[in-house]
Tab-separated table of C-alpha atoms in Angstrom:
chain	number	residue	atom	x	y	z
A	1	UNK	CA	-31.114	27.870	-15.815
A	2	UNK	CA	-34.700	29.156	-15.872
A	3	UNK	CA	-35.860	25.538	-14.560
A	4	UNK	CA	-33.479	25.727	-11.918
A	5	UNK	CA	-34.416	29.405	-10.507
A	6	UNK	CA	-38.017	28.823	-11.320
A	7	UNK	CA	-39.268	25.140	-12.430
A	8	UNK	CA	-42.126	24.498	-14.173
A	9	UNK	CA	-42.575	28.283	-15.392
A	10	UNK	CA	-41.930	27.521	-18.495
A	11	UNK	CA	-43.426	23.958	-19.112
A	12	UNK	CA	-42.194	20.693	-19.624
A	13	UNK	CA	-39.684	21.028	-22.779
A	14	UNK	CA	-41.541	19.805	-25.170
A	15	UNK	CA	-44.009	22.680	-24.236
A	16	UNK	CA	-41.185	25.403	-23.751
A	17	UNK	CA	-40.239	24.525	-28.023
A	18	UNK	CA	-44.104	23.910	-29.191
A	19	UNK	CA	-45.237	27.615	-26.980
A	20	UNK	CA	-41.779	29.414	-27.557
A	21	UNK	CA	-38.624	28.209	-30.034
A	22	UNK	CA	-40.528	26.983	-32.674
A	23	UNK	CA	-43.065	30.163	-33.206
A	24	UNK	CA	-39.641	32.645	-32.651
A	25	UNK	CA	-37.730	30.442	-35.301
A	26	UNK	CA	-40.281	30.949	-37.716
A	27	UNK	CA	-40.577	34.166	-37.972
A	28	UNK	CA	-37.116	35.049	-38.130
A	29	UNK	CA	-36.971	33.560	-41.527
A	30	UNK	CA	-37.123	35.409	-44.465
A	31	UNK	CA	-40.083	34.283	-46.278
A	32	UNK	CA	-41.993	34.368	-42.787
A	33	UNK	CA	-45.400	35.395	-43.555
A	34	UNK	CA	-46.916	37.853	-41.775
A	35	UNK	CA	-48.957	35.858	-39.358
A	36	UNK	CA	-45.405	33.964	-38.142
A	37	UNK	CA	-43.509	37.228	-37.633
A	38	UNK	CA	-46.925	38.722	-35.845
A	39	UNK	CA	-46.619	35.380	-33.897
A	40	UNK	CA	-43.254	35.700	-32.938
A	41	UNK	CA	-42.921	39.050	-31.882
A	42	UNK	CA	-46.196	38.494	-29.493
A	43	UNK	CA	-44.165	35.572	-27.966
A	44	UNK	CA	-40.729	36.785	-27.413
A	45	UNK	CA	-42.875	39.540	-26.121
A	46	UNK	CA	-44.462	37.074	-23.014
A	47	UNK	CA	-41.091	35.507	-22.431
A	48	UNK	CA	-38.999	38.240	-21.986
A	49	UNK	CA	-42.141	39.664	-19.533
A	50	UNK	CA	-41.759	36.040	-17.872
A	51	UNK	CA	-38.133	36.027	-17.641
A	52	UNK	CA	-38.001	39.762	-16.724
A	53	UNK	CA	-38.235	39.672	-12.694
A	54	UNK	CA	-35.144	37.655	-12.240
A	55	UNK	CA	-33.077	37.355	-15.638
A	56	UNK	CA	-30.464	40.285	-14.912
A	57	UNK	CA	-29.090	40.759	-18.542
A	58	UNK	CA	-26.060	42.784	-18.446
A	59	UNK	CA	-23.612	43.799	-21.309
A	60	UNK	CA	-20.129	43.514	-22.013
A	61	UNK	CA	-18.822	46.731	-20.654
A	62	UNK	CA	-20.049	46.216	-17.076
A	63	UNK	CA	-17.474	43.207	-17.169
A	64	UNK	CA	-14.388	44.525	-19.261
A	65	UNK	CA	-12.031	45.773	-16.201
A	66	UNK	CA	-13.028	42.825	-14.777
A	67	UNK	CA	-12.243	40.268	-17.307
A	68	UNK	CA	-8.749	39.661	-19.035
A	69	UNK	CA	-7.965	40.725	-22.912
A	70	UNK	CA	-9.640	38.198	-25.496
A	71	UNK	CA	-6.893	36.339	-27.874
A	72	UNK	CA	-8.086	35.523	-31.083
A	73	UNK	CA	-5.693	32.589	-32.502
């Protein structure tokens, strides 16, 4: 999606997972060290910054009377 809006502000792919997913995923585990969780909070930090002037997150309730009742079967 971000490619699409935006391409090339987030790399190639390969740069996107070495710069972004793979320092988020480790940290989030939990015998991250501190230098991985330091890591990535610093780079969710810079891509929610990059994302921020045209990622519009919204939550659930601005859609319920919009959207029909969820089923669970």
């Amino acid at each position: 999606m971000v490619s699409f809006i935006k391409p090339n502000l987030l790399g190639s792919q390969q740069e996107y997972v070495n710069r972004f997913v793979n320092p988020i995923q480790n940290g989030q585990h939990r015998d991250s060290n501190e230098a991985d969780v330091r890591l990535m909070k610093r780079r969710a930090c810079v891509l929610h910054e990059l994302l921020t002037g045209f990622i519009d997150r919204k939550d659930y309730g601005l859609l319920r009377d919009y959207l029909p009742p969820k089923f669970e079967y």
